[in-house]
PDB file of C-alpha atoms in Angstrom:
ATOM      1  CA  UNK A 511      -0.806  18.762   3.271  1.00  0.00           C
ATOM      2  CA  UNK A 512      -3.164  16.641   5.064  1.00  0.00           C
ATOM      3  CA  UNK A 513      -1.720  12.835   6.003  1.00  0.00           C
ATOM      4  CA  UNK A 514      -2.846   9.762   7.417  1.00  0.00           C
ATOM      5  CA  UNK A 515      -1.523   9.225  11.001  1.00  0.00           C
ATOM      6  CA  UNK A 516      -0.638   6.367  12.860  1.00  0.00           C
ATOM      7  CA  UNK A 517      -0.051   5.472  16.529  1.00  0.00           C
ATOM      8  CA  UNK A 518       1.920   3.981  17.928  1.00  0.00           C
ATOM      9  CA  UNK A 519       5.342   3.472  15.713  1.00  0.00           C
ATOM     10  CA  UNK A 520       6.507   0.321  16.943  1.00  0.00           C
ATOM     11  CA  UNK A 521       4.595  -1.999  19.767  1.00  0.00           C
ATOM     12  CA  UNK A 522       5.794  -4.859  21.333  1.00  0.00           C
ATOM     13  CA  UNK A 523       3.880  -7.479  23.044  1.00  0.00           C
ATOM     14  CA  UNK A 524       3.946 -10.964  24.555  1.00  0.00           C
ATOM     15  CA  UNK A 525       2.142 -13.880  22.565  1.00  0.00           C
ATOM     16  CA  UNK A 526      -1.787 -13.850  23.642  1.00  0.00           C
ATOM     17  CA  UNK A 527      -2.129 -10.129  24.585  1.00  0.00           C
ATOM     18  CA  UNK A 528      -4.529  -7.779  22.669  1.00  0.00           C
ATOM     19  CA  UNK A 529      -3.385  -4.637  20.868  1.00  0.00           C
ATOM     20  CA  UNK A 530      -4.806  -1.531  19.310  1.00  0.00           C
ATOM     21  CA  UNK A 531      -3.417  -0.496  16.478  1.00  0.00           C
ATOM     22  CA  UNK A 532      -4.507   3.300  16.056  1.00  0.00           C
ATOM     23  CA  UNK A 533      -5.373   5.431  12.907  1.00  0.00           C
ATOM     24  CA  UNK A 534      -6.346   8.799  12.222  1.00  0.00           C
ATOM     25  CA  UNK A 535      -7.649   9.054   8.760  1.00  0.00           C
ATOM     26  CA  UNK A 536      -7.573  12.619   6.609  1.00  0.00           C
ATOM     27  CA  UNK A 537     -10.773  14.343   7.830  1.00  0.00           C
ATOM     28  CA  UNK A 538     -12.975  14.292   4.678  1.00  0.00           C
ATOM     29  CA  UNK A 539     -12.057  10.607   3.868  1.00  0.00           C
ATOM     30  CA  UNK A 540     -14.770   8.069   3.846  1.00  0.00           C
ATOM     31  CA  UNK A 541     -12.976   4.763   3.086  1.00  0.00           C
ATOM     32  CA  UNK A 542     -10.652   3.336   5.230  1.00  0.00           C
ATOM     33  CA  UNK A 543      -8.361   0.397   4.691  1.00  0.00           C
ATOM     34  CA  UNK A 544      -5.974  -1.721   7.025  1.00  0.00           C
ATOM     35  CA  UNK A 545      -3.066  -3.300   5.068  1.00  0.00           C
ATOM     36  CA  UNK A 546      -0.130  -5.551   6.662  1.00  0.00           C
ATOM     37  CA  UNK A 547       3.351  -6.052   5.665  1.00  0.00           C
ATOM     38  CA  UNK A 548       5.385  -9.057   6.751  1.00  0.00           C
ATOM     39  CA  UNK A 549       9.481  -8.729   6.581  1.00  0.00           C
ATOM     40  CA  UNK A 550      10.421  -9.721   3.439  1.00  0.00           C
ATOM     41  CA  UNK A 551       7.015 -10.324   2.212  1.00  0.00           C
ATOM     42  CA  UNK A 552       4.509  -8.047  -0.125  1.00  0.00           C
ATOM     43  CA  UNK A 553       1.701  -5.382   1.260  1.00  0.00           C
ATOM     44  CA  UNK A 554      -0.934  -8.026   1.722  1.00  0.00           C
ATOM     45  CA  UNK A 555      -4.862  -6.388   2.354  1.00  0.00           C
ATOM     46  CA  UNK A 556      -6.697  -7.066   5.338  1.00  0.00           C
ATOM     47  CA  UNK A 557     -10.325  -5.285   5.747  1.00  0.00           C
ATOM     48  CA  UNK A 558     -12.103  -2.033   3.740  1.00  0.00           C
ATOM     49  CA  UNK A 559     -14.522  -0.025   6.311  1.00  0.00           C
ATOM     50  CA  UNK A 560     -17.267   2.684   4.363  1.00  0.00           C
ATOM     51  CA  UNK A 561     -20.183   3.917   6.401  1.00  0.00           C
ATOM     52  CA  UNK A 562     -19.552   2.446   9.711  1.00  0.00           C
ATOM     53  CA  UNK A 563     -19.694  -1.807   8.939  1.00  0.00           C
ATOM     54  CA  UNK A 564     -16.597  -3.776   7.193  1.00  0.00           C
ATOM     55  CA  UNK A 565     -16.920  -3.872   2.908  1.00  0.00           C
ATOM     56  CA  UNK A 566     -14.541  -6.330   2.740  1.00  0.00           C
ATOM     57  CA  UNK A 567     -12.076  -8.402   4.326  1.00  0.00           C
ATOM     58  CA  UNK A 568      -9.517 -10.782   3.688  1.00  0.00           C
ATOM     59  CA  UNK A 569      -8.783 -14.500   4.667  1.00  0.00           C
ATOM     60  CA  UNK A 570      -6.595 -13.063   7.017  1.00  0.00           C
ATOM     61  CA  UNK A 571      -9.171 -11.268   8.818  1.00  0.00           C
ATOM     62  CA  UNK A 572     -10.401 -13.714  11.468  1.00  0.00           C
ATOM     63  CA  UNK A 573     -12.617 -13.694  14.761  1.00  0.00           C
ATOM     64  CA  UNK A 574      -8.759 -12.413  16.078  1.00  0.00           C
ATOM     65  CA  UNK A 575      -9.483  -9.361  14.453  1.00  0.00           C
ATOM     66  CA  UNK A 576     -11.603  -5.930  14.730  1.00  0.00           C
ATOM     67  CA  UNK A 577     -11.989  -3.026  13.585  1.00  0.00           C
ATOM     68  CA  UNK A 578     -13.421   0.007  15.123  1.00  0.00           C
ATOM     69  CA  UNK A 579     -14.404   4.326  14.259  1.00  0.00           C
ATOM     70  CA  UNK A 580     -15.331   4.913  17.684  1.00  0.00           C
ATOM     71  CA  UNK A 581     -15.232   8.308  17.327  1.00  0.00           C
ATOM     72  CA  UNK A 582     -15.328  10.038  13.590  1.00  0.00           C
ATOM     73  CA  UNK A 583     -11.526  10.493  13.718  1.00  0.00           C
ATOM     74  CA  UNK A 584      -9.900   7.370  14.875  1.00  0.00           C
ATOM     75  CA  UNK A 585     -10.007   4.046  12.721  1.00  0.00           C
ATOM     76  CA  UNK A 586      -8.628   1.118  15.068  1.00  0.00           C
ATOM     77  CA  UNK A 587      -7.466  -1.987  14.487  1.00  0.00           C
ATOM     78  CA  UNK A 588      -7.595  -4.736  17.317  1.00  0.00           C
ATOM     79  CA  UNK A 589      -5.863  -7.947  17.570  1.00  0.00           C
ATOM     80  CA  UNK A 590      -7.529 -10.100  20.160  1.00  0.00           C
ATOM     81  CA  UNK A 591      -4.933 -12.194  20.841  1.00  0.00           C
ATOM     82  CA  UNK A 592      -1.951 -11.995  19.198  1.00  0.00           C
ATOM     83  CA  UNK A 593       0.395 -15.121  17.508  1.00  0.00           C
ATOM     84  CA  UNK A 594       3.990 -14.837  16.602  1.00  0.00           C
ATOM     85  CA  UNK A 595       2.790 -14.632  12.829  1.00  0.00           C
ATOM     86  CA  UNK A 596       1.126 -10.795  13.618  1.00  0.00           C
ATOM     87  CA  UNK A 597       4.488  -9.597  13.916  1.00  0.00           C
ATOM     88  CA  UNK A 598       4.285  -7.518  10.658  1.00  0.00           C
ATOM     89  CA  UNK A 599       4.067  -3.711   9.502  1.00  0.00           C
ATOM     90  CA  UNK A 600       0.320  -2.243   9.667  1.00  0.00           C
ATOM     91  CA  UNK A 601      -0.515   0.129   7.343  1.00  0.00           C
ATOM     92  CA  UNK A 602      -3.739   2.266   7.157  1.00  0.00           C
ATOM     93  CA  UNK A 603      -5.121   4.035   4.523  1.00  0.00           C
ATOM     94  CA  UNK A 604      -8.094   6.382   3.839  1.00  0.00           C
ATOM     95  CA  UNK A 605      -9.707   7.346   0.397  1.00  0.00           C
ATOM     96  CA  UNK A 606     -11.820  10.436  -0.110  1.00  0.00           C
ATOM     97  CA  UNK A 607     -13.952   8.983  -2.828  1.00  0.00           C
ATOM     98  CA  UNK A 608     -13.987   5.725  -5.114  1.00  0.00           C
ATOM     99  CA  UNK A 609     -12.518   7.778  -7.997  1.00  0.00           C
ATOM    100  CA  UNK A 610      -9.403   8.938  -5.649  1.00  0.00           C
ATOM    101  CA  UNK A 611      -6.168   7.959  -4.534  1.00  0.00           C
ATOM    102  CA  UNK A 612      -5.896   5.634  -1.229  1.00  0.00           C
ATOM    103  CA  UNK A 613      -3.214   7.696   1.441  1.00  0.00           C
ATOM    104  CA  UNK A 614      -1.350   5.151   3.866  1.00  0.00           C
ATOM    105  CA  UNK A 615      -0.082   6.098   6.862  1.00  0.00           C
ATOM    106  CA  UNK A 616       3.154   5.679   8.070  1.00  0.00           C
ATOM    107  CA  UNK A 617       2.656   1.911   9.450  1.00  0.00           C
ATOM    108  CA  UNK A 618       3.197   0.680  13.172  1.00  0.00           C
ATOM    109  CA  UNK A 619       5.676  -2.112  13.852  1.00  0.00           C
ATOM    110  CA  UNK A 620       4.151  -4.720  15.545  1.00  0.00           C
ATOM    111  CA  UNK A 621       6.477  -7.259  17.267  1.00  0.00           C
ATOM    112  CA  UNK A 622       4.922 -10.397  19.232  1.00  0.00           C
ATOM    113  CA  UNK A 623       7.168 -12.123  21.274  1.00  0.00           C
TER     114      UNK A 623
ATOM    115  CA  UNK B1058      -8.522 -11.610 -10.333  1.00  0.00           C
ATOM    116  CA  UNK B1059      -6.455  -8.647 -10.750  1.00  0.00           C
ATOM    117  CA  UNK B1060      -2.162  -9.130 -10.102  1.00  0.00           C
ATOM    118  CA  UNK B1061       0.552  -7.599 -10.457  1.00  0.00           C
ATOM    119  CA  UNK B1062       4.239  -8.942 -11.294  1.00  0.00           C
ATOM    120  CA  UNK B1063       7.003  -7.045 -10.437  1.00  0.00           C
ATOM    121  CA  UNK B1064      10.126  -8.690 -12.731  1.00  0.00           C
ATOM    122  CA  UNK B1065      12.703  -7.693 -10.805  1.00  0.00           C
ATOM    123  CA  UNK B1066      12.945  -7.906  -6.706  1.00  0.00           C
ATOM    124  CA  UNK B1067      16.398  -5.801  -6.956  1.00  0.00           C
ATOM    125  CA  UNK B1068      17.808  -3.446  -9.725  1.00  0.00           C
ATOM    126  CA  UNK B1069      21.342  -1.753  -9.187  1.00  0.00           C
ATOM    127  CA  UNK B1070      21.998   1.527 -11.088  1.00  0.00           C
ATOM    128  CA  UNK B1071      24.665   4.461 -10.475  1.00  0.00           C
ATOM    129  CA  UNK B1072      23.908   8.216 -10.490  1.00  0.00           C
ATOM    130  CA  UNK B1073      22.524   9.858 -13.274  1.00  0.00           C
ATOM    131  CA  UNK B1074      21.522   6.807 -15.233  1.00  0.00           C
ATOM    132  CA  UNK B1075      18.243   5.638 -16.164  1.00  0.00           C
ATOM    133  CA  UNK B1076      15.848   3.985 -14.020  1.00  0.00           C
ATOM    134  CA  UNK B1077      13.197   1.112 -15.518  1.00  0.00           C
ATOM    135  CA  UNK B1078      11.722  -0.964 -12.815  1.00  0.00           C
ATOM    136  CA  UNK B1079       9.655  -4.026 -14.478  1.00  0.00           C
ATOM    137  CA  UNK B1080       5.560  -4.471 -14.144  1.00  0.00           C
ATOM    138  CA  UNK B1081       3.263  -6.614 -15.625  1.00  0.00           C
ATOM    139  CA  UNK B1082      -0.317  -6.734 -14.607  1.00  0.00           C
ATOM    140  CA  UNK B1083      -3.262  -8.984 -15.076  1.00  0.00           C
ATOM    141  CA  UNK B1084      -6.918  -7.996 -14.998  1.00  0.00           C
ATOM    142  CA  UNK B1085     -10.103  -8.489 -16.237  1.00  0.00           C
ATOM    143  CA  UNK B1086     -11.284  -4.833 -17.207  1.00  0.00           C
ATOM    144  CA  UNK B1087      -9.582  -1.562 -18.005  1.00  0.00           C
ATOM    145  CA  UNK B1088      -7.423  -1.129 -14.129  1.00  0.00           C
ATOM    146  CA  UNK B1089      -6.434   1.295 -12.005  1.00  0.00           C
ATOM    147  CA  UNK B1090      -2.448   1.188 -11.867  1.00  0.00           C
ATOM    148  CA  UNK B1091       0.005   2.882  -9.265  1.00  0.00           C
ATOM    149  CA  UNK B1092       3.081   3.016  -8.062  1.00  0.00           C
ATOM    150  CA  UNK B1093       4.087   3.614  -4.534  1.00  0.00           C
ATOM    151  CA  UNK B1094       7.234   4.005  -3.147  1.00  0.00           C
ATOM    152  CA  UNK B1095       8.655   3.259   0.359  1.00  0.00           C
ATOM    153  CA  UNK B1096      11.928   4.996   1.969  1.00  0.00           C
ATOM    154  CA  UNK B1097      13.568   2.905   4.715  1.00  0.00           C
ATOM    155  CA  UNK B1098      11.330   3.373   7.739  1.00  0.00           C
ATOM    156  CA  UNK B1099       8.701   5.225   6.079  1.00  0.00           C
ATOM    157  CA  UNK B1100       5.342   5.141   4.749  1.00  0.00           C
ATOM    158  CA  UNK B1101       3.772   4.348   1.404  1.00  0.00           C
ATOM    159  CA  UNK B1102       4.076   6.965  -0.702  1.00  0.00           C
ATOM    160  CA  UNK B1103       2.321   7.617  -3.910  1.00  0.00           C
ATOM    161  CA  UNK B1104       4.564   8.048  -6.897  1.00  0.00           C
ATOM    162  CA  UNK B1105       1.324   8.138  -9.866  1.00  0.00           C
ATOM    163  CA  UNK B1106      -1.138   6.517 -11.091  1.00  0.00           C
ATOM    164  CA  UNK B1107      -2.924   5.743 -14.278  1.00  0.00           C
ATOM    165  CA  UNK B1108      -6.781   5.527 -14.372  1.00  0.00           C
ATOM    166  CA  UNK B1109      -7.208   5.225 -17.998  1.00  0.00           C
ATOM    167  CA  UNK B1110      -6.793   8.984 -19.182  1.00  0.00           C
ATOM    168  CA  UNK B1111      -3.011   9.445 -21.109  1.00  0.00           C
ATOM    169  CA  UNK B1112      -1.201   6.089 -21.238  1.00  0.00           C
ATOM    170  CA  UNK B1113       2.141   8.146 -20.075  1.00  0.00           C
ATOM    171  CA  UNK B1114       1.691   9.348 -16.531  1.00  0.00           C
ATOM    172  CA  UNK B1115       4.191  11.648 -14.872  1.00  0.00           C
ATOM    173  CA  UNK B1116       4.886  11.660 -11.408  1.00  0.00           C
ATOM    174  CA  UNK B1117       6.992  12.612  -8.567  1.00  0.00           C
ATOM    175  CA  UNK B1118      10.179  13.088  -8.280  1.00  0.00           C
ATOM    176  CA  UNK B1119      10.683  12.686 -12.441  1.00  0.00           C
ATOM    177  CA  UNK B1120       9.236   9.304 -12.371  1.00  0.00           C
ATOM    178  CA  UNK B1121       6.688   8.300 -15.282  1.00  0.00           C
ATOM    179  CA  UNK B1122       5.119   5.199 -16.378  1.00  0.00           C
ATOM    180  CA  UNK B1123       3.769   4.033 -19.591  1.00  0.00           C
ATOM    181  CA  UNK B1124       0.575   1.849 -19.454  1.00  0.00           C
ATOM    182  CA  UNK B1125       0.635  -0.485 -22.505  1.00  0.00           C
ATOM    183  CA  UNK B1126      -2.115  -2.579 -22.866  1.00  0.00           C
ATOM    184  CA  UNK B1127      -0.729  -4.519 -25.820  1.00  0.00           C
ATOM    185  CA  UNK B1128       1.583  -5.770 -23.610  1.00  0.00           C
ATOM    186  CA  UNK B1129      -0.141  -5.628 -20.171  1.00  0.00           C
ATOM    187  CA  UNK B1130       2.559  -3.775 -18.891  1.00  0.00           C
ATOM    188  CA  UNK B1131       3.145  -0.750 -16.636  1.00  0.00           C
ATOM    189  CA  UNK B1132       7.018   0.146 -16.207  1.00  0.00           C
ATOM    190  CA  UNK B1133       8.276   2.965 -14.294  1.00  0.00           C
ATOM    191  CA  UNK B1134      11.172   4.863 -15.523  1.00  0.00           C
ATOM    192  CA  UNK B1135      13.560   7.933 -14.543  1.00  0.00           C
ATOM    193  CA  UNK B1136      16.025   9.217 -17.176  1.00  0.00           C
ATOM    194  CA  UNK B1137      18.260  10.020 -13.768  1.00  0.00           C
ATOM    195  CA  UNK B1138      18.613   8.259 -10.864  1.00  0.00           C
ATOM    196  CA  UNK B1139      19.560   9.802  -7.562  1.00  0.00           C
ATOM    197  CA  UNK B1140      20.976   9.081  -4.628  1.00  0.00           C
ATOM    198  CA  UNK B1141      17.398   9.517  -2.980  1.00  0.00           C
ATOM    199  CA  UNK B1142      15.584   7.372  -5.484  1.00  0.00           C
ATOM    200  CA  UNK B1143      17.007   4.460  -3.609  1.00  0.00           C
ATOM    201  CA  UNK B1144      14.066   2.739  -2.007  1.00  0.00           C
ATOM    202  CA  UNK B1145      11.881   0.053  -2.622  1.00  0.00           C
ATOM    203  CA  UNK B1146       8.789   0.274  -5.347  1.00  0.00           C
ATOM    204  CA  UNK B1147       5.351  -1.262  -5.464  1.00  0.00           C
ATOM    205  CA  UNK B1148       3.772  -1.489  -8.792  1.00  0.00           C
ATOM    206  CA  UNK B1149      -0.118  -1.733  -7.365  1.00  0.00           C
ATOM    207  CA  UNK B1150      -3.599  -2.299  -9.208  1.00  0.00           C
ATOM    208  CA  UNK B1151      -6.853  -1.417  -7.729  1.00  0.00           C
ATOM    209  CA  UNK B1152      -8.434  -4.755  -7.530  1.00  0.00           C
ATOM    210  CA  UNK B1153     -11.922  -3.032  -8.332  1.00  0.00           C
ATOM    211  CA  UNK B1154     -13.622  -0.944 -11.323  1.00  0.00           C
ATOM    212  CA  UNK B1155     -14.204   2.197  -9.323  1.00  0.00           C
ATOM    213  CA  UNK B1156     -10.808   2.157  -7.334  1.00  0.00           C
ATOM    214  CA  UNK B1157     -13.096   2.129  -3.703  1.00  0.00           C
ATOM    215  CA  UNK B1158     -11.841  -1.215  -3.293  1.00  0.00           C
ATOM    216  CA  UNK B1159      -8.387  -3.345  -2.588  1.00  0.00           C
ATOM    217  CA  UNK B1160      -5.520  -2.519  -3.588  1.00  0.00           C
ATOM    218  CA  UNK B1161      -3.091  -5.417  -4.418  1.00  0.00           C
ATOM    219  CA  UNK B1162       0.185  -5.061  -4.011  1.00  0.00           C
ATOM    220  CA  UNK B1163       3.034  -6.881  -5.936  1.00  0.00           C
ATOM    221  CA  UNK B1164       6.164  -8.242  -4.597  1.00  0.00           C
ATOM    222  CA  UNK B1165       8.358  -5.242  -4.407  1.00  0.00           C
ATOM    223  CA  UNK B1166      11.717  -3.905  -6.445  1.00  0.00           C
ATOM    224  CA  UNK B1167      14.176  -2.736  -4.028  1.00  0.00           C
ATOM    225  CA  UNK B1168      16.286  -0.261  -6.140  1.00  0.00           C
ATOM    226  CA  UNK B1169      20.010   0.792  -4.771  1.00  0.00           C
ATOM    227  CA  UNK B1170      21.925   3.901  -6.513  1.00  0.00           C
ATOM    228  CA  UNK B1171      25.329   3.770  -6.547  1.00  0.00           C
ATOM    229  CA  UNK B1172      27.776   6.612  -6.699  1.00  0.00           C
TER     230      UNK B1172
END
């Protein structure tokens, strides 16, 4: 069965580096989602992508954050420069069509030191 | 807005008896309802959804949930719990019409299975 894939599993980084968080959608998905989870806290939504531009993002979202299909396959999410507070669970998700069922990968770990 | 509550952050059952984890949504038009599950270390997983066809929706695993809009509620039940039904449980609505949108999650119910 086809499945959203995420890379890498866990990341580490020092407070004020960039990272790329990498996705690989389910090849006939046209919706793509980012989603964080903070320890302890509920999945909390952070931008919607459909047809190459951002459809919606969240508070959350700021000029710290991008998002990227570079290629057809890969959905990225970049953090420019990263705060303590990004440490959180990143979940993507793709959805085939607005009457379907969003598929979320299986998160990276993101730990800022 | 669309929300969900989730009544209960933890519910404790043993083996073999019945599940009911606690939702109660809020929303402005006929929603889209889920419920995904999580294993430790995993992914989200999706457990079923309703989109406005039967009110009873099986899923996975034996799960099912009953929409009832009378009560704007959407509980999830198992007649049997297993050990591998421990986990925690998101009861999720799609915060737009057509589903393409959001999803918003609510707080969580970790459920533990004891022997």
């Amino acid at each position: 069965e086809p499945e959203v894939t995420q890379t890498p599993s866990h990341q580490v980084t020092q407070m004020g580096q960039e990272v790329i968080l990498r996705c690989v959608p389910i090849s006939n998905h046209l919706y793509f989602y980012w989603y964080r989870q903070i320890l302890g806290q509920k999945v909390e939504f952070l931008v919607s992508f459909y047809n190459n531009e951002i459809s919606e993002k969240s508070e959350i979202f700021d000029d710290q954050f991008s998002v990227e299909r570079p290629d057809g396959s890969n959905f990225t999410l970049k953090i420019r420069s990263t705060k303590l507070e990004d440490s959180a669970m990143y979940f993507c998700a793709s959805l085939q069509g607005i009457q379907e069922t969003q598929y979320f990968g299986p998160g990276t770990r993101l730990l800022v030191l | 807005a669309q929300s969900v509550t989730q009544l209960d952050s933890h519910v404790s059952v043993s083996e073999g008896t019945p599940v009911l984890l606690r939702c109660n949504y809020s929303s402005s038009y006929s929603p889209s309802l889920f419920w995904y599950v999580q294993h430790p270390n995993k992914g989200l997983q999706l457990l079923l959804k309703y989109t406005s066809a039967a009110t009873l929706v099986k899923g996975i695993n034996g799960f099912e949930a009953e929409f009832k809009k009378s009560e704007t509620s959407f509980h999830l039940t198992k007649p049997s719990a297993h050990m591998s039904d421990a986990a925690e449980y998101f009861c999720v609505v799609s915060a737009t019409y057509n589903q393409g949108g959001k999803l918003i999650f609510g707080q969580g119910t970790e459920l533990s299975v004891k022997p």
